PDB file of C-alpha atoms and ligand atoms in Angstrom:
ATOM      1  CA  MET A   1       2.792 -17.202   0.194  1.00 77.00           C
ATOM      2  CA  LYS A   2       5.259 -16.023   2.661  1.00 87.00           C
ATOM      3  CA  THR A   3       5.009 -12.307   3.062  1.00 92.00           C
ATOM      4  CA  SER A   4       8.652 -11.882   3.084  1.00 87.00           C
ATOM      5  CA  GLU A   5       9.051 -13.474  -0.509  1.00 88.00           C
ATOM      6  CA  LEU A   6       6.552 -10.933  -1.847  1.00 93.00           C
ATOM      7  CA  ALA A   7       8.726  -8.622  -4.149  1.00 89.00           C
ATOM      8  CA  TYR A   8       6.914  -5.504  -5.277  1.00 96.00           C
ATOM      9  CA  THR A   9       6.471  -5.330  -9.094  1.00 96.00           C
ATOM     10  CA  GLY A  10       7.128  -1.520  -9.144  1.00 95.00           C
ATOM     11  CA  THR A  11       3.091  -1.394  -9.936  1.00 97.00           C
ATOM     12  CA  TYR A  12       1.895   0.680  -7.132  1.00 98.00           C
ATOM     13  CA  THR A  13       4.920   2.288  -5.554  1.00 98.00           C
ATOM     14  CA  ALA A  14       8.523   2.945  -6.326  1.00 97.00           C
ATOM     15  CA  TRP A  15       9.648   1.485  -2.953  1.00 98.00           C
ATOM     16  CA  SER A  16      10.536  -1.751  -2.114  1.00 97.00           C
ATOM     17  CA  ARG A  17       8.385  -3.878   0.415  1.00 97.00           C
ATOM     18  CA  GLU A  18      11.225  -4.117   2.787  1.00 97.00           C
ATOM     19  CA  GLY A  19      11.815  -0.260   2.673  1.00 97.00           C
ATOM     20  CA  ILE A  20       8.048   0.244   3.404  1.00 98.00           C
ATOM     21  CA  VAL A  21       8.681  -2.389   6.207  1.00 98.00           C
ATOM     22  CA  SER A  22      11.538  -0.315   7.655  1.00 98.00           C
ATOM     23  CA  GLU A  23      10.028   2.877   7.164  1.00 98.00           C
ATOM     24  CA  VAL A  24       6.591   1.659   8.961  1.00 98.00           C
ATOM     25  CA  LYS A  25       8.729   0.138  11.921  1.00 98.00           C
ATOM     26  CA  GLN A  26      10.001   3.659  12.798  1.00 98.00           C
ATOM     27  CA  GLN A  27       6.302   5.354  13.287  1.00 98.00           C
ATOM     28  CA  MET A  28       5.016   2.780  16.147  1.00 98.00           C
ATOM     29  CA  LYS A  29       5.720   0.716  18.993  1.00 98.00           C
ATOM     30  CA  THR A  30       6.646  -2.715  18.278  1.00 98.00           C
ATOM     31  CA  SER A  31       3.697  -4.498  19.239  1.00 98.00           C
ATOM     32  CA  ARG A  32       1.607  -2.747  16.667  1.00 98.00           C
ATOM     33  CA  PHE A  33       4.395  -3.238  14.335  1.00 98.00           C
ATOM     34  CA  GLU A  34       3.824  -6.724  14.798  1.00 98.00           C
ATOM     35  CA  HIS A  35      -0.033  -6.477  14.464  1.00 98.00           C
ATOM     36  CA  VAL A  36       0.967  -4.705  11.042  1.00 98.00           C
ATOM     37  CA  LEU A  37       2.736  -7.619   9.909  1.00 98.00           C
ATOM     38  CA  ARG A  38       0.056 -10.239  11.043  1.00 98.00           C
ATOM     39  CA  VAL A  39      -2.690  -8.093   9.052  1.00 98.00           C
ATOM     40  CA  GLU A  40      -0.086  -8.470   5.863  1.00 98.00           C
ATOM     41  CA  GLN A  41       0.042 -12.027   6.436  1.00 98.00           C
ATOM     42  CA  CYS A  42      -3.778 -12.720   6.748  1.00 98.00           C
ATOM     43  CA  ALA A  43      -4.624  -9.716   3.897  1.00 98.00           C
ATOM     44  CA  VAL A  44      -2.197 -11.895   1.482  1.00 98.00           C
ATOM     45  CA  ARG A  45      -3.784 -15.012   2.413  1.00 98.00           C
ATOM     46  CA  LEU A  46      -7.139 -13.570   1.947  1.00 98.00           C
ATOM     47  CA  ALA A  47      -6.372 -11.998  -1.370  1.00 98.00           C
ATOM     48  CA  GLU A  48      -5.079 -15.649  -3.071  1.00 97.00           C
ATOM     49  CA  LYS A  49      -8.320 -16.803  -1.413  1.00 98.00           C
ATOM     50  CA  TYR A  50     -10.778 -14.578  -2.921  1.00 98.00           C
ATOM     51  CA  GLY A  51      -8.555 -13.366  -6.246  1.00 98.00           C
ATOM     52  CA  ALA A  52      -7.230  -9.883  -5.170  1.00 98.00           C
ATOM     53  CA  SER A  53      -3.683  -8.473  -5.821  1.00 98.00           C
ATOM     54  CA  ALA A  54      -1.666  -9.912  -2.992  1.00 97.00           C
ATOM     55  CA  GLU A  55       0.766  -7.012  -3.950  1.00 97.00           C
ATOM     56  CA  ALA A  56      -1.817  -3.940  -3.330  1.00 98.00           C
ATOM     57  CA  CYS A  57      -3.111  -5.745   0.004  1.00 98.00           C
ATOM     58  CA  SER A  58       0.262  -6.598   1.220  1.00 98.00           C
ATOM     59  CA  LEU A  59       1.247  -2.605   0.577  1.00 98.00           C
ATOM     60  CA  ALA A  60      -2.261  -1.517   1.967  1.00 98.00           C
ATOM     61  CA  ALA A  61      -1.704  -3.700   4.930  1.00 98.00           C
ATOM     62  CA  LEU A  62       1.657  -2.204   5.767  1.00 98.00           C
ATOM     63  CA  LEU A  63       0.567   1.088   5.786  1.00 98.00           C
ATOM     64  CA  HIS A  64      -2.928   0.617   7.465  1.00 98.00           C
ATOM     65  CA  ASP A  65      -1.527   2.067  10.770  1.00 98.00           C
ATOM     66  CA  TYR A  66       0.890   4.294   9.501  1.00 98.00           C
ATOM     67  CA  ALA A  67      -0.298   7.450  11.213  1.00 98.00           C
ATOM     68  CA  LYS A  68      -1.852   5.506  14.383  1.00 98.00           C
ATOM     69  CA  GLU A  69       0.731   6.741  16.731  1.00 98.00           C
ATOM     70  CA  HIS A  70       1.085  10.381  15.270  1.00 98.00           C
ATOM     71  CA  ASP A  71       0.343  13.370  17.052  1.00 98.00           C
ATOM     72  CA  VAL A  72      -3.199  14.190  17.254  1.00 98.00           C
ATOM     73  CA  GLU A  73      -2.581  17.568  16.490  1.00 98.00           C
ATOM     74  CA  GLU A  74      -0.327  17.177  13.368  1.00 98.00           C
ATOM     75  CA  MET A  75      -3.058  14.945  12.450  1.00 98.00           C
ATOM     76  CA  LYS A  76      -5.898  17.423  12.772  1.00 98.00           C
ATOM     77  CA  GLY A  77      -3.939  20.138  10.385  1.00 98.00           C
ATOM     78  CA  ILE A  78      -3.867  17.725   7.786  1.00 98.00           C
ATOM     79  CA  ILE A  79      -7.597  16.821   7.946  1.00 98.00           C
ATOM     80  CA  LEU A  80      -8.359  20.470   7.882  1.00 98.00           C
ATOM     81  CA  ARG A  81      -5.606  21.363   5.255  1.00 98.00           C
ATOM     82  CA  GLU A  82      -6.739  18.878   3.109  1.00 98.00           C
ATOM     83  CA  GLY A  83     -10.156  19.672   3.014  1.00 97.00           C
ATOM     84  CA  MET A  84     -11.448  16.173   4.645  1.00 97.00           C
ATOM     85  CA  ASP A  85     -14.078  15.714   6.609  1.00 97.00           C
ATOM     86  CA  PRO A  86     -13.703  18.524   9.419  1.00 97.00           C
ATOM     87  CA  GLU A  87     -16.199  16.053  11.590  1.00 97.00           C
ATOM     88  CA  LEU A  88     -12.991  13.753  11.889  1.00 97.00           C
ATOM     89  CA  VAL A  89     -11.007  15.992  14.168  1.00 97.00           C
ATOM     90  CA  HIS A  90     -13.565  15.365  17.100  1.00 97.00           C
ATOM     91  CA  PHE A  91     -13.259  11.416  16.938  1.00 96.00           C
ATOM     92  CA  GLY A  92      -9.451  10.937  18.236  1.00 95.00           C
ATOM     93  CA  SER A  93      -6.589   9.254  16.309  1.00 97.00           C
ATOM     94  CA  GLU A  94      -8.825   6.088  16.535  1.00 95.00           C
ATOM     95  CA  ILE A  95     -10.739   7.459  13.265  1.00 97.00           C
ATOM     96  CA  MET A  96      -8.425  10.021  12.133  1.00 98.00           C
ATOM     97  CA  HIS A  97      -5.586   7.806  11.400  1.00 98.00           C
ATOM     98  CA  GLY A  98      -7.389   6.139   8.353  1.00 98.00           C
ATOM     99  CA  PRO A  99      -7.447   9.022   6.401  1.00 98.00           C
ATOM    100  CA  VAL A 100      -4.291  10.461   7.291  1.00 98.00           C
ATOM    101  CA  GLY A 101      -2.873   7.033   6.998  1.00 98.00           C
ATOM    102  CA  ALA A 102      -4.076   7.325   3.287  1.00 98.00           C
ATOM    103  CA  TYR A 103      -2.930  10.826   3.152  1.00 98.00           C
ATOM    104  CA  TYR A 104       0.974   9.331   3.626  1.00 98.00           C
ATOM    105  CA  ALA A 105       0.407   6.577   1.665  1.00 98.00           C
ATOM    106  CA  GLU A 106      -0.052   9.190  -1.216  1.00 98.00           C
ATOM    107  CA  LYS A 107       1.853  11.657  -0.231  1.00 98.00           C
ATOM    108  CA  LYS A 108       5.160   9.596   0.783  1.00 98.00           C
ATOM    109  CA  PHE A 109       4.831   6.524  -0.869  1.00 98.00           C
ATOM    110  CA  GLY A 110       3.207   7.946  -3.836  1.00 98.00           C
ATOM    111  CA  ILE A 111       0.405   5.400  -4.180  1.00 98.00           C
ATOM    112  CA  THR A 112      -2.279   6.724  -6.737  1.00 98.00           C
ATOM    113  CA  ASP A 113      -4.125   3.282  -6.743  1.00 98.00           C
ATOM    114  CA  GLU A 114      -7.549   4.592  -5.194  1.00 98.00           C
ATOM    115  CA  GLU A 115      -8.428   1.075  -4.247  1.00 98.00           C
ATOM    116  CA  ILE A 116      -5.110   0.709  -1.945  1.00 98.00           C
ATOM    117  CA  LEU A 117      -5.814   4.797  -0.525  1.00 98.00           C
ATOM    118  CA  ASN A 118      -9.639   3.646  -0.120  1.00 98.00           C
ATOM    119  CA  ALA A 119      -8.545   0.353   1.758  1.00 98.00           C
ATOM    120  CA  ILE A 120      -6.297   2.544   3.953  1.00 98.00           C
ATOM    121  CA  ARG A 121      -8.796   5.378   4.816  1.00 98.00           C
ATOM    122  CA  GLN A 122     -11.780   2.647   5.376  1.00 97.00           C
ATOM    123  CA  HIS A 123     -10.025   0.744   7.463  1.00 98.00           C
ATOM    124  CA  THR A 124     -11.353   1.377  10.848  1.00 95.00           C
ATOM    125  CA  ILE A 125     -15.019   2.501   9.643  1.00 96.00           C
ATOM    126  CA  GLY A 126     -15.585   0.616   6.623  1.00 97.00           C
ATOM    127  CA  GLY A 127     -17.429   2.294   3.874  1.00 97.00           C
ATOM    128  CA  ILE A 128     -20.684   2.447   2.134  1.00 97.00           C
ATOM    129  CA  GLU A 129     -18.939   0.988  -1.116  1.00 96.00           C
ATOM    130  CA  MET A 130     -15.959  -0.983  -0.252  1.00 97.00           C
ATOM    131  CA  SER A 131     -13.593  -2.681  -3.137  1.00 98.00           C
ATOM    132  CA  LEU A 132     -12.393  -6.334  -2.663  1.00 98.00           C
ATOM    133  CA  ILE A 133      -9.019  -4.904  -1.466  1.00 98.00           C
ATOM    134  CA  GLY A 134     -10.699  -2.655   1.142  1.00 98.00           C
ATOM    135  CA  LYS A 135     -12.984  -5.398   2.488  1.00 98.00           C
ATOM    136  CA  ILE A 136     -10.004  -7.749   2.918  1.00 98.00           C
ATOM    137  CA  ILE A 137      -8.001  -4.869   4.897  1.00 98.00           C
ATOM    138  CA  PHE A 138     -10.809  -4.261   6.726  1.00 98.00           C
ATOM    139  CA  VAL A 139     -11.705  -8.201   7.598  1.00 98.00           C
ATOM    140  CA  ALA A 140      -7.884  -8.670   8.211  1.00 98.00           C
ATOM    141  CA  ASP A 141      -7.288  -5.943  10.246  1.00 98.00           C
ATOM    142  CA  TYR A 142     -10.053  -7.287  12.475  1.00 98.00           C
ATOM    143  CA  ILE A 143      -9.154 -11.244  12.520  1.00 98.00           C
ATOM    144  CA  GLU A 144      -5.487 -11.500  12.192  1.00 98.00           C
ATOM    145  CA  ALA A 145      -3.650 -13.982  14.531  1.00 98.00           C
ATOM    146  CA  GLY A 146      -3.335 -11.704  17.249  1.00 98.00           C
ATOM    147  CA  ARG A 147      -6.651 -11.074  17.934  1.00 98.00           C
ATOM    148  CA  THR A 148      -8.472 -12.700  21.002  1.00 97.00           C
ATOM    149  CA  PHE A 149     -11.986 -10.703  21.557  1.00 95.00           C
ATOM    150  CA  LYS A 150     -14.993 -12.705  22.068  1.00 94.00           C
ATOM    151  CA  GLY A 151     -16.633 -13.606  18.519  1.00 96.00           C
ATOM    152  CA  VAL A 152     -13.168 -13.277  16.686  1.00 98.00           C
ATOM    153  CA  GLU A 153     -13.766 -17.105  15.839  1.00 98.00           C
ATOM    154  CA  GLU A 154     -16.865 -16.260  14.670  1.00 98.00           C
ATOM    155  CA  ALA A 155     -15.440 -13.772  12.142  1.00 98.00           C
ATOM    156  CA  ARG A 156     -12.656 -15.797  11.015  1.00 98.00           C
ATOM    157  CA  GLU A 157     -15.040 -18.653  10.067  1.00 98.00           C
ATOM    158  CA  LEU A 158     -17.028 -16.131   8.331  1.00 98.00           C
ATOM    159  CA  ALA A 159     -14.228 -14.352   6.509  1.00 98.00           C
ATOM    160  CA  GLY A 160     -13.461 -18.293   5.385  1.00 98.00           C
ATOM    161  CA  LYS A 161     -16.650 -18.439   3.205  1.00 98.00           C
ATOM    162  CA  ASN A 162     -18.009 -14.870   2.603  1.00 97.00           C
ATOM    163  CA  LEU A 163     -16.046 -11.815   2.938  1.00 97.00           C
ATOM    164  CA  ASP A 164     -19.151  -9.299   2.743  1.00 97.00           C
ATOM    165  CA  GLU A 165     -20.611 -11.316   5.961  1.00 97.00           C
ATOM    166  CA  ALA A 166     -17.470 -11.149   7.571  1.00 98.00           C
ATOM    167  CA  ALA A 167     -17.448  -7.034   7.033  1.00 98.00           C
ATOM    168  CA  TYR A 168     -20.840  -6.822   7.842  1.00 97.00           C
ATOM    169  CA  TYR A 169     -19.991  -8.791  11.203  1.00 98.00           C
ATOM    170  CA  LYS A 170     -16.750  -6.360  12.080  1.00 98.00           C
ATOM    171  CA  ILE A 171     -19.539  -3.159  11.363  1.00 98.00           C
ATOM    172  CA  GLU A 172     -22.398  -4.858  13.493  1.00 97.00           C
ATOM    173  CA  LYS A 173     -19.791  -5.622  16.227  1.00 97.00           C
ATOM    174  CA  THR A 174     -17.946  -2.234  16.173  1.00 96.00           C
ATOM    175  CA  ILE A 175     -21.318  -0.158  16.600  1.00 96.00           C
ATOM    176  CA  ILE A 176     -22.268  -2.162  19.613  1.00 97.00           C
ATOM    177  CA  HIS A 177     -19.135  -1.999  21.509  1.00 95.00           C
ATOM    178  CA  LEU A 178     -19.009   1.591  20.795  1.00 96.00           C
ATOM    179  CA  VAL A 179     -22.670   2.079  22.461  1.00 97.00           C
ATOM    180  CA  LYS A 180     -21.972  -0.122  25.182  1.00 97.00           C
ATOM    181  CA  LYS A 181     -18.823   1.490  26.068  1.00 96.00           C
ATOM    182  CA  GLU A 182     -20.767   4.890  26.194  1.00 97.00           C
ATOM    183  CA  VAL A 183     -18.701   6.735  23.561  1.00 95.00           C
ATOM    184  CA  PRO A 184     -20.112   8.993  20.842  1.00 95.00           C
ATOM    185  CA  ILE A 185     -19.936   7.652  17.370  1.00 97.00           C
ATOM    186  CA  TYR A 186     -18.371   9.163  13.976  1.00 97.00           C
ATOM    187  CA  PRO A 187     -21.498   9.957  12.018  1.00 97.00           C
ATOM    188  CA  GLY A 188     -19.662   8.176   9.365  1.00 97.00           C
ATOM    189  CA  THR A 189     -19.870   4.657  11.094  1.00 97.00           C
ATOM    190  CA  ILE A 190     -23.700   5.349  11.352  1.00 97.00           C
ATOM    191  CA  TYR A 191     -23.657   5.808   7.768  1.00 97.00           C
ATOM    192  CA  VAL A 192     -21.749   2.913   6.859  1.00 98.00           C
ATOM    193  CA  TYR A 193     -24.038   0.668   9.319  1.00 97.00           C
ATOM    194  CA  ASN A 194     -27.281   2.161   7.704  1.00 97.00           C
ATOM    195  CA  SER A 195     -26.000   1.042   4.323  1.00 97.00           C
ATOM    196  CA  TRP A 196     -25.025  -2.164   4.957  1.00 96.00           C
ATOM    197  CA  ILE A 197     -28.247  -3.240   7.003  1.00 95.00           C
ATOM    198  CA  GLN A 198     -30.124  -1.672   4.375  1.00 94.00           C
ATOM    199  CA  ARG A 199     -28.115  -3.918   1.880  1.00 91.00           C
ATOM    200  CA  LYS A 200     -28.532  -6.928   3.879  1.00 87.00           C
ATOM    201  CA  ALA A 201     -32.464  -6.221   4.710  1.00 85.00           C
ATOM    202  CA  GLY A 202     -33.097  -5.900   0.622  1.00 83.00           C
ATOM    203  CA  LYS A 203     -31.364  -9.272  -0.237  1.00 67.00           C
TER     204      LYS A 203
HETATM  205 FE1  LIG B   1      -5.933   1.418  12.633  1.00 74.06          FE
HETATM  206 FE1  LIG B   2      -4.873  -2.256  12.705  1.00 74.06          FE
END
């Protein structure tokens, strides 16, 4: 299905898809906005393949990077005020924009569906427990058509066969990437990795 043909039913938000698209567009540079539209396209395709709600996936995809370019100090303020993990504030927009994006999804767009909110919250680091929608957004963000990094083809192939394997691939590669870059790793990222690798070993 073409994402432009998706009409929201009002199940998750009173906003129309067009309204959200134009609001999201104002929050970010064009290249990121185009990325968001590609994530939506990919997420809707995965939703059809794996039997998730295309509407929920479209919504989570459109809002996943809503806060990415927001002022860092403002994000820190929201995190501390809303009682989110205070550790988040030490890891920059890269880590903060997930939870802060979920905050806006709820406060501004009236979304209360926990699967959608968690999908936005977890899209950068993943989650110990992830719903189908959560996995779809997490993977779609990684493999959308504009991605060109080494390994993306393998990730796309995995996504076509098994969503869990594709999610695990992203979790593992992200940790390796961060270690190679010699940057500190947000503890939540390590917890997610540990839980996935333990589950994998237990299979
Ligand atoms: Fe993001
Ligand atoms: Fe993204």
